[in-house]
Coordinates of C-alpha atoms in Angstrom, one line a residue:
X1 CA -60.1 -43.2 -55.1
X2 CA -61.0 -44.4 -51.7
X3 CA -60.2 -41.1 -50.1
X4 CA -62.5 -39.3 -52.6
X5 CA -65.3 -41.8 -51.9
X6 CA -64.9 -41.3 -48.2
X7 CA -64.9 -37.5 -48.7
X8 CA -68.1 -37.7 -50.7
X9 CA -69.7 -40.0 -48.1
X10 CA -68.8 -37.7 -45.3
X11 CA -70.2 -34.7 -47.2
X12 CA -73.4 -36.6 -48.0
X13 CA -73.8 -37.7 -44.3
X14 CA -73.1 -34.1 -43.2
X15 CA -75.7 -32.7 -45.5
X16 CA -78.3 -35.2 -44.4
X17 CA -78.0 -34.5 -40.7
X18 CA -81.1 -33.3 -39.0
X19 CA -79.4 -30.4 -37.3
X20 CA -82.1 -27.9 -38.2
X21 CA -84.1 -25.3 -36.2
X22 CA -86.9 -26.4 -34.0
X23 CA -90.5 -26.2 -35.4
X24 CA -91.3 -23.2 -33.3
X25 CA -88.2 -21.3 -34.5
X26 CA -88.8 -22.6 -38.1
X27 CA -92.4 -21.3 -38.1
X28 CA -91.4 -17.9 -36.7
X29 CA -88.5 -17.4 -39.2
X30 CA -90.7 -18.8 -42.0
X31 CA -93.4 -16.3 -41.4
X32 CA -90.8 -13.5 -41.4
X33 CA -89.3 -14.7 -44.7
X34 CA -92.8 -15.2 -46.3
X35 CA -93.7 -11.6 -45.3
X36 CA -90.3 -10.4 -46.7
X37 CA -91.1 -12.2 -50.0
X38 CA -94.5 -10.5 -50.4
X39 CA -93.1 -7.1 -49.6
X40 CA -90.2 -7.5 -52.0
X41 CA -92.4 -8.8 -54.8
X42 CA -94.9 -5.9 -54.3
X43 CA -92.2 -3.4 -54.1
X44 CA -90.5 -4.7 -57.3
X45 CA -93.8 -4.5 -59.2
X46 CA -94.4 -0.9 -58.1
X47 CA -90.8 0.2 -58.8
X48 CA -91.0 -1.1 -62.4
X49 CA -94.0 1.1 -63.2
X50 CA -92.6 4.0 -61.2
X51 CA -89.2 3.8 -63.0
X52 CA -91.0 3.6 -66.4
X53 CA -93.0 6.8 -65.8
X54 CA -89.9 8.6 -64.3
X55 CA -88.0 8.0 -67.5
X56 CA -90.8 9.6 -69.5
X57 CA -91.0 6.5 -71.6
X58 CA -94.2 5.8 -73.4
X59 CA -93.6 2.1 -73.4
X60 CA -94.6 -0.1 -70.4
X61 CA -92.4 -2.8 -69.0
X62 CA -92.1 -6.0 -71.1
X63 CA -94.9 -8.5 -71.0
X64 CA -92.6 -11.1 -69.5
X65 CA -91.5 -8.8 -66.7
X66 CA -95.1 -7.7 -66.0
X67 CA -96.3 -11.3 -66.0
X68 CA -93.5 -12.6 -63.8
X69 CA -93.9 -9.8 -61.2
X70 CA -97.7 -10.1 -61.1
X71 CA -97.5 -13.8 -60.7
X72 CA -94.8 -13.4 -58.0
X73 CA -97.0 -11.0 -56.0
X74 CA -100.0 -13.3 -56.2
X75 CA -98.0 -16.5 -55.3
X76 CA -96.2 -14.6 -52.4
X77 CA -99.5 -13.7 -50.9
X78 CA -100.9 -17.2 -51.3
X79 CA -97.7 -18.8 -49.7
X80 CA -97.8 -16.3 -46.8
X81 CA -101.4 -17.2 -46.1
X82 CA -100.9 -20.9 -46.5
X83 CA -97.8 -20.9 -44.2
X84 CA -99.7 -18.9 -41.6
X85 CA -102.7 -21.3 -41.6
X86 CA -101.2 -24.7 -42.3
X87 CA -98.7 -25.9 -39.6
X88 CA -97.7 -29.2 -41.4
X89 CA -95.0 -29.8 -43.9
X90 CA -93.5 -26.4 -43.2
X91 CA -90.1 -27.2 -44.8
X92 CA -91.8 -28.3 -48.0
X93 CA -93.7 -25.1 -48.2
X94 CA -90.5 -23.1 -47.6
X95 CA -88.6 -25.2 -50.2
X96 CA -91.3 -24.6 -52.8
X97 CA -91.3 -20.8 -52.1
X98 CA -87.4 -20.6 -52.3
X99 CA -87.4 -22.5 -55.6
X100 CA -90.1 -20.0 -56.8
X101 CA -87.9 -17.1 -55.7
X102 CA -85.0 -18.5 -57.8
X103 CA -87.1 -19.0 -60.9
X104 CA -88.7 -15.5 -60.7
X105 CA -85.4 -13.8 -60.1
X106 CA -83.9 -15.7 -63.0
X107 CA -86.7 -14.4 -65.2
X108 CA -86.1 -10.9 -64.0
X109 CA -82.4 -11.3 -64.6
X110 CA -83.1 -12.5 -68.1
X111 CA -85.2 -9.4 -68.9
X112 CA -82.4 -7.2 -67.5
X113 CA -80.0 -8.8 -69.9
X114 CA -76.9 -8.4 -67.8
X115 CA -75.9 -9.0 -64.1
X116 CA -77.7 -6.6 -61.8
X117 CA -76.4 -5.8 -58.3
X118 CA -80.0 -5.5 -56.9
X119 CA -81.0 -8.9 -58.2
X120 CA -77.7 -10.4 -57.1
X121 CA -78.4 -9.2 -53.5
X122 CA -81.8 -10.8 -53.7
X123 CA -80.2 -14.1 -54.9
X124 CA -77.9 -13.9 -51.9
X125 CA -80.9 -13.5 -49.5
X126 CA -82.6 -16.6 -51.1
X127 CA -79.4 -18.7 -50.8
X128 CA -78.8 -17.6 -47.2
X129 CA -82.4 -18.3 -46.2
X130 CA -82.4 -21.7 -47.8
X131 CA -79.4 -22.8 -45.7
X132 CA -81.0 -21.3 -42.6
X133 CA -84.4 -22.9 -43.0
X134 CA -83.9 -26.1 -44.9
X135 CA -81.9 -29.2 -44.6
X136 CA -78.4 -29.1 -46.1
X137 CA -79.2 -31.2 -49.1
X138 CA -82.4 -29.1 -49.9
X139 CA -80.5 -25.9 -49.5
X140 CA -77.7 -27.2 -51.8
X141 CA -80.3 -28.0 -54.5
X142 CA -81.7 -24.5 -54.3
X143 CA -78.2 -23.0 -54.6
X144 CA -77.3 -25.2 -57.6
X145 CA -80.6 -24.3 -59.2
X146 CA -79.8 -20.6 -58.8
X147 CA -76.2 -21.1 -60.2
X148 CA -77.5 -23.1 -63.2
X149 CA -80.1 -20.5 -64.1
X150 CA -77.6 -17.6 -63.8
X151 CA -74.9 -19.3 -65.8
X152 CA -77.3 -20.6 -68.5
X153 CA -78.9 -17.1 -68.9
X154 CA -75.6 -15.3 -69.1
X155 CA -74.2 -18.0 -71.5
X156 CA -77.2 -17.7 -73.7
X157 CA -76.9 -13.9 -73.6
X158 CA -73.2 -14.0 -74.4
X159 CA -73.9 -16.1 -77.5
X160 CA -76.5 -13.7 -78.7
X161 CA -74.1 -10.8 -78.2
X162 CA -71.1 -12.3 -80.0
X163 CA -69.6 -14.0 -76.9
X164 CA -69.1 -11.2 -74.5
X165 CA -67.0 -13.1 -72.0
X166 CA -67.0 -10.3 -69.5
X167 CA -70.7 -10.9 -68.7
X168 CA -70.0 -14.7 -68.5
X169 CA -67.2 -14.1 -66.1
X170 CA -69.5 -11.9 -63.9
X171 CA -72.0 -14.8 -63.9
X172 CA -69.3 -17.3 -62.8
X173 CA -68.2 -14.9 -60.0
X174 CA -71.8 -14.5 -58.9
X175 CA -72.2 -18.3 -58.8
X176 CA -69.1 -18.6 -56.6
X177 CA -70.5 -15.9 -54.4
X178 CA -73.7 -18.0 -54.0
X179 CA -71.7 -21.0 -52.8
X180 CA -69.6 -18.8 -50.4
X181 CA -72.7 -17.2 -48.9
X182 CA -74.5 -20.5 -48.7
X183 CA -71.5 -22.1 -46.9
X184 CA -71.3 -19.3 -44.4
X185 CA -75.0 -19.2 -43.8
X186 CA -75.1 -22.9 -43.3
X187 CA -72.2 -22.8 -40.9
X188 CA -73.9 -20.0 -39.0
X189 CA -77.2 -21.9 -38.9
X190 CA -75.5 -25.0 -37.5
X191 CA -74.0 -23.0 -34.7
X192 CA -77.4 -21.5 -33.9
X193 CA -79.0 -24.9 -33.9
X194 CA -76.3 -26.2 -31.5
X195 CA -76.8 -23.2 -29.3
X196 CA -80.5 -23.7 -29.3
X197 CA -80.1 -27.4 -28.4
X198 CA -77.8 -26.5 -25.5
X199 CA -80.2 -23.8 -24.4
X200 CA -83.2 -26.3 -24.6
X201 CA -81.2 -28.9 -22.7
X202 CA -80.3 -26.3 -20.0
X203 CA -83.9 -25.2 -19.8
X204 CA -85.1 -28.8 -19.3
X205 CA -82.5 -29.3 -16.6
X206 CA -83.5 -26.1 -14.8
X207 CA -87.1 -27.1 -15.1
X208 CA -86.3 -30.6 -13.7
X209 CA -84.4 -29.1 -10.8
X210 CA -87.3 -26.6 -10.2
X211 CA -89.7 -29.5 -10.0
X212 CA -87.4 -31.4 -7.6
X213 CA -87.0 -28.3 -5.4
X214 CA -90.8 -27.8 -5.4
X215 CA -91.4 -31.4 -4.4
X216 CA -88.7 -31.2 -1.7
X217 CA -90.2 -28.0 -0.3
X218 CA -93.7 -29.5 -0.4
X219 CA -92.7 -32.7 1.5
X220 CA -90.7 -30.8 4.2
X221 CA -91.9 -31.3 7.7
X222 CA -91.0 -27.7 8.6
X223 CA -93.2 -24.9 7.2
X224 CA -91.5 -22.7 4.5
X225 CA -92.8 -19.2 3.6
X226 CA -91.1 -16.7 1.3
X227 CA -92.0 -13.0 1.5
X228 CA -91.0 -10.6 -1.2
X229 CA -92.0 -6.9 -1.0
X230 CA -94.6 -7.7 1.7
X231 CA -96.2 -10.3 -0.6
X232 CA -96.1 -14.1 0.0
X233 CA -94.6 -15.8 -3.1
X234 CA -94.2 -19.3 -1.6
X235 CA -95.9 -21.3 1.1
X236 CA -95.7 -25.1 1.4
X237 CA -98.2 -27.6 2.7
X238 CA -96.5 -27.8 6.1
X239 CA -96.9 -24.0 6.6
X240 CA -100.7 -24.4 6.0
X241 CA -100.9 -27.3 8.5
X242 CA -98.8 -25.7 11.3
X243 CA -100.7 -22.4 11.0
X244 CA -104.1 -24.2 10.6
X245 CA -104.8 -22.5 7.3
X246 CA -106.9 -24.6 4.9
X247 CA -105.0 -25.6 1.7
X248 CA -107.6 -25.2 -1.0
X249 CA -106.2 -25.9 -4.5
X250 CA -109.4 -24.7 -6.2
X251 CA -109.5 -21.3 -4.6
X252 CA -109.6 -18.3 -7.0
X253 CA -108.9 -14.6 -6.7
X254 CA -111.9 -12.3 -6.1
X255 CA -111.0 -10.1 -9.1
X256 CA -110.2 -12.9 -11.5
X257 CA -113.1 -13.9 -13.7
X258 CA -111.5 -16.3 -16.1
X259 CA -108.1 -17.9 -16.5
X260 CA -106.1 -17.8 -19.6
X261 CA -105.2 -21.3 -20.9
X262 CA -101.5 -20.6 -21.1
X263 CA -101.2 -18.9 -17.7
X264 CA -103.9 -20.8 -15.8
X265 CA -101.5 -22.7 -13.6
X266 CA -99.7 -19.6 -12.5
X267 CA -103.0 -17.8 -11.9
X268 CA -104.2 -20.7 -9.7
X269 CA -100.9 -20.6 -7.8
X270 CA -101.2 -16.8 -7.3
X271 CA -104.8 -17.3 -6.1
X272 CA -103.8 -19.8 -3.5
X273 CA -101.0 -17.6 -2.2
X274 CA -103.4 -14.6 -2.1
X275 CA -105.8 -16.7 0.0
X276 CA -103.0 -17.8 2.2
X277 CA -101.9 -14.3 2.9
X278 CA -105.4 -13.2 3.6
X279 CA -105.9 -16.0 6.1
X280 CA -102.4 -15.3 7.7
X281 CA -103.3 -11.6 8.2
X282 CA -106.6 -12.6 9.7
X283 CA -105.5 -15.4 12.0
X284 CA -101.8 -14.7 12.7
X285 CA -101.5 -10.9 12.3
X286 CA -99.0 -10.7 15.1
X287 CA -96.7 -13.2 13.3
X288 CA -96.9 -11.5 9.9
X289 CA -96.2 -8.1 11.4
X290 CA -93.2 -9.5 13.3
X291 CA -91.8 -10.9 10.1
X292 CA -92.3 -7.6 8.2
X293 CA -90.7 -5.6 11.0
X294 CA -87.4 -7.4 10.7
X295 CA -85.0 -5.1 8.9
X296 CA -83.7 -6.1 5.5
X297 CA -80.5 -8.2 5.7
X298 CA -81.1 -9.2 9.3
X299 CA -81.9 -12.7 10.6
X300 CA -84.1 -13.4 13.7
X301 CA -85.3 -16.5 15.6
X302 CA -88.1 -16.4 18.1
X303 CA -90.9 -18.6 19.5
X304 CA -94.4 -17.9 18.4
X305 CA -97.3 -18.8 20.7
X306 CA -100.3 -20.0 18.7
X307 CA -103.4 -17.9 19.4
X308 CA -106.6 -19.3 20.8
X309 CA -109.0 -20.6 18.2
X310 CA -106.4 -22.3 15.9
X311 CA -104.8 -25.7 16.7
X312 CA -103.4 -24.5 20.0
X313 CA -104.8 -27.6 21.7
X314 CA -102.6 -29.7 19.4
X315 CA -99.6 -27.4 19.1
X316 CA -98.3 -25.1 21.8
X317 CA -95.6 -23.2 20.2
X318 CA -93.7 -22.8 16.9
X319 CA -90.1 -21.8 16.4
X320 CA -89.9 -19.1 13.7
X321 CA -86.6 -18.5 11.9
X322 CA -86.3 -15.5 9.5
X323 CA -83.5 -15.7 7.0
X324 CA -82.7 -12.8 4.7
X325 CA -82.5 -13.4 0.9
X326 CA -81.6 -11.3 -2.1
X327 CA -83.6 -8.3 -3.1
X328 CA -84.9 -7.7 0.4
X329 CA -87.0 -10.9 0.4
X330 CA -87.2 -13.1 3.5
X331 CA -87.4 -16.8 4.1
X332 CA -89.5 -18.0 7.1
X333 CA -89.0 -21.5 8.5
X334 CA -91.7 -22.7 10.9
X335 CA -90.7 -25.6 13.1
X336 CA -93.0 -27.7 15.3
X337 CA -91.4 -27.8 18.8
X338 CA -93.0 -31.2 19.4
X339 CA -90.2 -33.0 17.5
X340 CA -87.6 -31.2 19.6
X341 CA -89.4 -32.1 22.8
X342 CA -89.6 -35.7 21.6
X343 CA -85.8 -35.7 21.0
X344 CA -85.2 -34.2 24.4
X345 CA -87.4 -36.8 25.9
X346 CA -85.5 -39.6 24.1
X347 CA -82.2 -38.3 25.5
X348 CA -83.6 -38.0 29.0
X349 CA -85.0 -41.6 28.8
X350 CA -81.6 -42.9 27.5
X351 CA -79.7 -41.3 30.4
X352 CA -82.3 -42.4 32.9
X353 CA -82.4 -45.9 31.5
X354 CA -78.7 -46.5 31.9
X355 CA -78.9 -45.7 35.6
X356 CA -82.2 -47.4 36.4
X357 CA -81.2 -50.6 34.5
X358 CA -78.2 -51.2 36.7
X359 CA -80.0 -50.3 39.9
X360 CA -83.0 -52.6 39.0
X361 CA -80.8 -55.6 38.3
X362 CA -79.0 -55.1 41.6
X363 CA -82.3 -54.8 43.5
X364 CA -83.8 -57.8 41.8
X365 CA -81.3 -60.3 43.3
X366 CA -82.0 -59.6 47.0
X367 CA -85.7 -59.1 46.2
X368 CA -85.9 -62.6 44.7
X369 CA -84.3 -64.0 47.9
X370 CA -86.8 -62.1 50.1
X371 CA -89.7 -63.3 48.0
X372 CA -88.5 -66.9 48.1
X373 CA -87.9 -66.8 51.9
X374 CA -91.4 -65.4 52.5
X375 CA -92.9 -68.2 50.4
X376 CA -90.9 -70.8 52.3
X377 CA -92.0 -69.4 55.6
X378 CA -95.7 -69.4 54.6
X379 CA -95.4 -73.0 53.5
X380 CA -93.7 -73.9 56.7
X381 CA -96.5 -72.3 58.7
X382 CA -99.1 -74.1 56.6
X383 CA -97.4 -77.5 57.1
X384 CA -97.0 -77.1 60.8
X385 CA -100.7 -76.2 61.1
X386 CA -101.7 -79.3 59.2
X387 CA -99.4 -81.7 61.2
X388 CA -100.2 -80.3 64.6
X389 CA -103.7 -81.1 65.8
X390 CA -103.0 -80.6 69.5
X391 CA -101.7 -77.0 69.4
X392 CA -103.0 -74.5 71.9
X393 CA -105.2 -71.6 71.0
X394 CA -102.4 -69.2 71.6
X395 CA -100.0 -71.0 69.4
X396 CA -102.7 -71.0 66.7
X397 CA -103.0 -67.3 67.0
X398 CA -99.2 -66.7 66.7
X399 CA -99.0 -68.9 63.7
X400 CA -101.9 -67.1 62.0
X401 CA -100.3 -63.7 62.7
X402 CA -96.9 -64.9 61.4
X403 CA -98.7 -66.1 58.2
X404 CA -100.2 -62.7 57.6
X405 CA -96.9 -61.0 58.1
X406 CA -95.3 -63.4 55.6
X407 CA -98.1 -62.8 53.2
X408 CA -97.6 -59.0 53.5
X409 CA -93.9 -59.4 52.8
X410 CA -94.6 -61.5 49.7
X411 CA -97.2 -59.1 48.3
X412 CA -94.9 -56.2 48.8
X413 CA -92.1 -58.0 47.0
X414 CA -94.4 -58.6 44.1
X415 CA -95.3 -54.9 44.0
X416 CA -91.6 -53.9 44.0
X417 CA -91.0 -56.4 41.3
X418 CA -93.7 -54.8 39.1
X419 CA -92.0 -51.4 39.7
X420 CA -88.7 -53.0 38.6
X421 CA -90.3 -54.4 35.5
X422 CA -91.7 -51.0 34.5
X423 CA -88.3 -49.4 35.1
X424 CA -86.7 -52.1 32.9
X425 CA -89.2 -51.4 30.2
X426 CA -88.3 -47.7 30.4
X427 CA -84.6 -48.5 30.2
X428 CA -85.1 -50.9 27.2
X429 CA -87.1 -48.4 25.2
X430 CA -85.7 -48.1 21.7
X431 CA -86.2 -45.7 18.8
X432 CA -89.8 -45.9 17.6
X433 CA -90.3 -48.0 14.5
X434 CA -93.1 -46.0 13.0
X435 CA -95.5 -47.5 10.6
X436 CA -98.6 -46.2 8.8
X437 CA -101.7 -47.4 10.8
X438 CA -105.2 -47.1 9.4
X439 CA -107.2 -46.8 12.7
X440 CA -110.5 -48.0 11.3
X441 CA -108.8 -51.4 10.5
X442 CA -106.3 -51.5 13.4
X443 CA -108.5 -50.5 16.4
X444 CA -111.2 -53.3 16.1
X445 CA -108.5 -55.9 15.9
X446 CA -106.6 -54.4 18.9
X447 CA -109.7 -54.3 21.0
X448 CA -110.6 -57.9 20.0
X449 CA -107.2 -59.1 21.1
X450 CA -106.8 -57.3 24.4
X451 CA -110.3 -56.3 25.7
X452 CA -112.7 -59.0 24.6
X453 CA -115.3 -59.4 27.3
X454 CA -114.9 -55.8 28.5
X455 CA -117.3 -52.9 27.8
X456 CA -115.1 -50.8 25.5
X457 CA -117.0 -48.8 22.9
X458 CA -115.4 -47.5 19.8
X459 CA -116.8 -44.5 17.9
X460 CA -115.2 -43.5 14.6
X461 CA -116.0 -40.1 13.2
X462 CA -113.4 -40.2 10.5
X463 CA -111.1 -42.6 8.7
X464 CA -107.6 -41.4 9.4
X465 CA -104.1 -42.8 9.1
X466 CA -101.3 -42.1 11.6
X467 CA -97.6 -43.0 11.8
X468 CA -96.9 -44.8 15.1
X469 CA -94.9 -47.7 16.5
X470 CA -97.6 -50.4 16.7
X471 CA -96.1 -52.0 19.9
X472 CA -95.8 -48.7 21.6
X473 CA -99.3 -47.6 20.6
X474 CA -100.6 -50.9 22.0
X475 CA -98.8 -50.2 25.3
X476 CA -100.3 -46.7 25.5
X477 CA -103.9 -47.7 24.8
X478 CA -103.7 -50.8 27.1
X479 CA -102.5 -48.6 30.0
X480 CA -105.2 -45.9 29.3
X481 CA -108.1 -48.3 28.9
X482 CA -107.1 -50.3 31.9
X483 CA -106.9 -47.1 34.0
X484 CA -110.3 -46.1 32.7
X485 CA -111.9 -49.5 33.5
X486 CA -110.3 -49.6 37.0
X487 CA -111.2 -46.0 38.1
X488 CA -114.7 -46.1 36.6
X489 CA -115.4 -49.2 38.6
X490 CA -114.6 -47.3 41.8
X491 CA -117.5 -44.8 41.0
X492 CA -120.0 -47.1 39.3
X493 CA -120.8 -50.8 39.5
X494 CA -120.8 -51.0 35.7
X495 CA -117.4 -50.0 34.4
X496 CA -117.0 -49.1 30.8
X497 CA -114.7 -47.0 28.5
X498 CA -115.4 -45.1 25.4
X499 CA -112.9 -44.4 22.6
X500 CA -113.7 -41.5 20.2
X501 CA -111.5 -40.9 17.1
X502 CA -111.9 -37.8 15.0
X503 CA -109.7 -35.1 13.3
X504 CA -108.9 -31.6 14.3
X505 CA -107.2 -29.5 11.7
X506 CA -104.3 -31.7 10.5
X507 CA -104.1 -34.0 13.6
X508 CA -105.9 -37.2 14.6
X509 CA -107.5 -37.1 18.1
X510 CA -108.1 -40.3 20.1
X511 CA -110.1 -39.6 23.3
X512 CA -110.2 -42.3 26.0
X513 CA -113.3 -41.5 28.2
X514 CA -114.5 -43.1 31.4
X515 CA -117.1 -42.3 34.0
X516 CA -114.7 -42.1 36.9
X517 CA -114.3 -39.2 39.3
X518 CA -111.4 -37.7 37.3
X519 CA -108.1 -36.2 38.5
X520 CA -108.1 -33.7 41.3
X521 CA -106.9 -30.2 40.5
X522 CA -104.0 -30.4 43.0
X523 CA -102.8 -33.6 41.3
X524 CA -102.7 -32.2 37.7
X525 CA -99.2 -30.8 37.9
X526 CA -97.8 -34.2 38.9
X527 CA -100.0 -36.4 36.7
X528 CA -97.3 -37.5 34.2
X529 CA -94.4 -37.5 36.7
X530 CA -92.7 -40.9 37.3
X531 CA -93.8 -42.8 40.4
X532 CA -96.8 -40.6 41.0
X533 CA -100.0 -42.5 41.5
X534 CA -103.3 -42.3 43.4
X535 CA -103.8 -46.1 43.3
X536 CA -102.2 -48.1 46.2
X537 CA -101.6 -51.0 43.8
X538 CA -100.1 -48.8 41.0
X539 CA -96.5 -48.2 40.3
X540 CA -96.8 -44.6 39.0
X541 CA -95.0 -45.3 35.8
X542 CA -97.9 -46.2 33.5
X543 CA -98.8 -42.6 32.4
X544 CA -95.1 -41.6 32.4
X545 CA -94.2 -44.4 30.0
X546 CA -97.3 -43.7 27.8
X547 CA -96.4 -40.1 27.5
X548 CA -92.8 -41.0 26.6
X549 CA -94.0 -43.4 23.9
X550 CA -96.2 -40.7 22.4
X551 CA -93.4 -38.1 22.3
X552 CA -91.1 -40.6 20.7
X553 CA -93.7 -40.9 17.9
X554 CA -94.1 -37.1 17.5
X555 CA -97.5 -37.3 19.3
X556 CA -98.9 -35.9 22.5
X557 CA -100.8 -37.3 25.5
X558 CA -102.9 -34.8 27.5
X559 CA -105.4 -34.8 30.2
X560 CA -108.5 -32.7 29.4
X561 CA -110.0 -31.4 32.6
X562 CA -112.7 -29.4 30.7
X563 CA -114.3 -32.5 29.4
X564 CA -117.5 -33.7 31.1
X565 CA -116.0 -37.1 31.5
X566 CA -112.5 -38.2 32.5
X567 CA -110.7 -37.7 29.2
X568 CA -107.1 -38.6 28.2
X569 CA -106.4 -37.4 24.7
X570 CA -103.8 -38.8 22.3
X571 CA -102.9 -36.4 19.5
X572 CA -101.0 -37.6 16.5
X573 CA -100.3 -36.0 13.1
X574 CA -102.4 -37.3 10.3
X575 CA -100.7 -39.1 7.4
X576 CA -101.9 -37.7 4.1
X577 CA -102.2 -40.4 1.4
X578 CA -103.7 -40.7 -2.1
X579 CA -106.9 -41.9 -0.4
X580 CA -108.7 -38.9 0.9
X581 CA -110.1 -39.0 4.4
X582 CA -113.7 -40.0 4.5
X583 CA -115.6 -37.8 6.9
X584 CA -118.2 -40.3 8.1
X585 CA -120.1 -38.9 10.9
X586 CA -121.2 -42.0 12.8
X587 CA -122.4 -41.5 16.4
X588 CA -123.4 -45.1 16.8
X589 CA -121.1 -47.6 18.3
X590 CA -118.9 -49.4 15.8
X591 CA -118.4 -52.3 18.1
X592 CA -118.7 -53.5 21.7
X593 CA -115.9 -55.7 23.1

């Protein structure tokens, strides 16, 4: 008893599972079956009249047969139109239509009087469709309804014809066939549903991986371009930035007048790629031709010099690597050589720092002794001059001369000590701890802290964000501003420094300007070399350290001889955030410190 109850419970649970086709598949198959119903009903009605005339019979089909078929054609047309227009309660519409099919076929079977092979085949189609389109319980009800109608009609016919058990046996065999076809159709539909779920899950996973890949490619520092059959099919944001090609999401193709709703995203993407290829052919024709000239299946790596008129003042060269893909397509990887130069600079500083640190510590010990001895000698001379009031003029002259010599020794020891401190700073340089810096907020605070009381004018023409180590940026700007104030004071009585911040392509430009005499042409090749200086009080490590700090943060420090003023230019990549850059042209001074 318990096993039978469990069996019934399992069957009930199995029949009520929601393992049915998706709504899109259900609608498509439902439209096909509704069209099939209308065609079959119309064909049956026509065949009845054609058969009656072919038999040369003067009598028309029975009134019940005519009425059933006419009603069937009308309802089939209504159900087809209703299913096509109304997208809700599709399974209820299908269940009603399948129940109608069973009733009409039973009436036709009753008018035939005996089992008919054609009607039997139509029953099989209805049963199979019910298990394909409906829930298991609904399909089972449709099948049982068909069995009941068939058995009842044949049982009634058998009684009226003196119990012809042969027809009743045929009806029972037909009913068993219904159940077998229904079971097979239901099993097949479940397999199709499972396959559809697996396919949908795989499609979602592929789409998810596609989105992840697109995001990874978009956020890559290196530029990525894919060329297929001389057409660009992929170009990330870094490629636009490195080649100085504007990335305009709203650009459209010249020959596209309107976008289809379903394909609008693909059309916009194709339009952006079309615009990118046009700009690439215009600004970098040499690069594009070099990529196309590489034979299929071959790889190549070369250095590309950016042409004048792009962002050559920001970037000097790009490394281009061409990798062959399948179907004669090519992958282009564009790499900014600034990062490689920064890495090389870090290695050079690390090796130099190990040597200079040990030497600096060894020099500091005797230097401290010399400095202390010179101070003691100066104190001794001062005390002897104070105690002796009867010294001769010659003795006074000797003491004064010795004091000047001691003072010279002491000042030179301080200068050497400054050099050692700069060298130790160089040796202690660590990996840059980059942070996002909003210059409009950071610069005024920096100038307030370090240059209050000096004439330093800040002019902001944009509102950019850069990624830089804040301590290293402070050291760079302090050195450049101090140099500007010192050298401009040599040329003018009123020393001042101007700071201009603006954007060029995808980089932030910080110009440090002063009114000094500038750098001589013969000194330009040695300007950023260590220990090179034109100031007698300088150590020659300030600009070298500043350039090293910039390269450690993927930035550049340049001297611009073409500028009308003495101009040192710091170039750093802009950090793109959700807040768009506000291009505020403001030529007035933002502050005087």
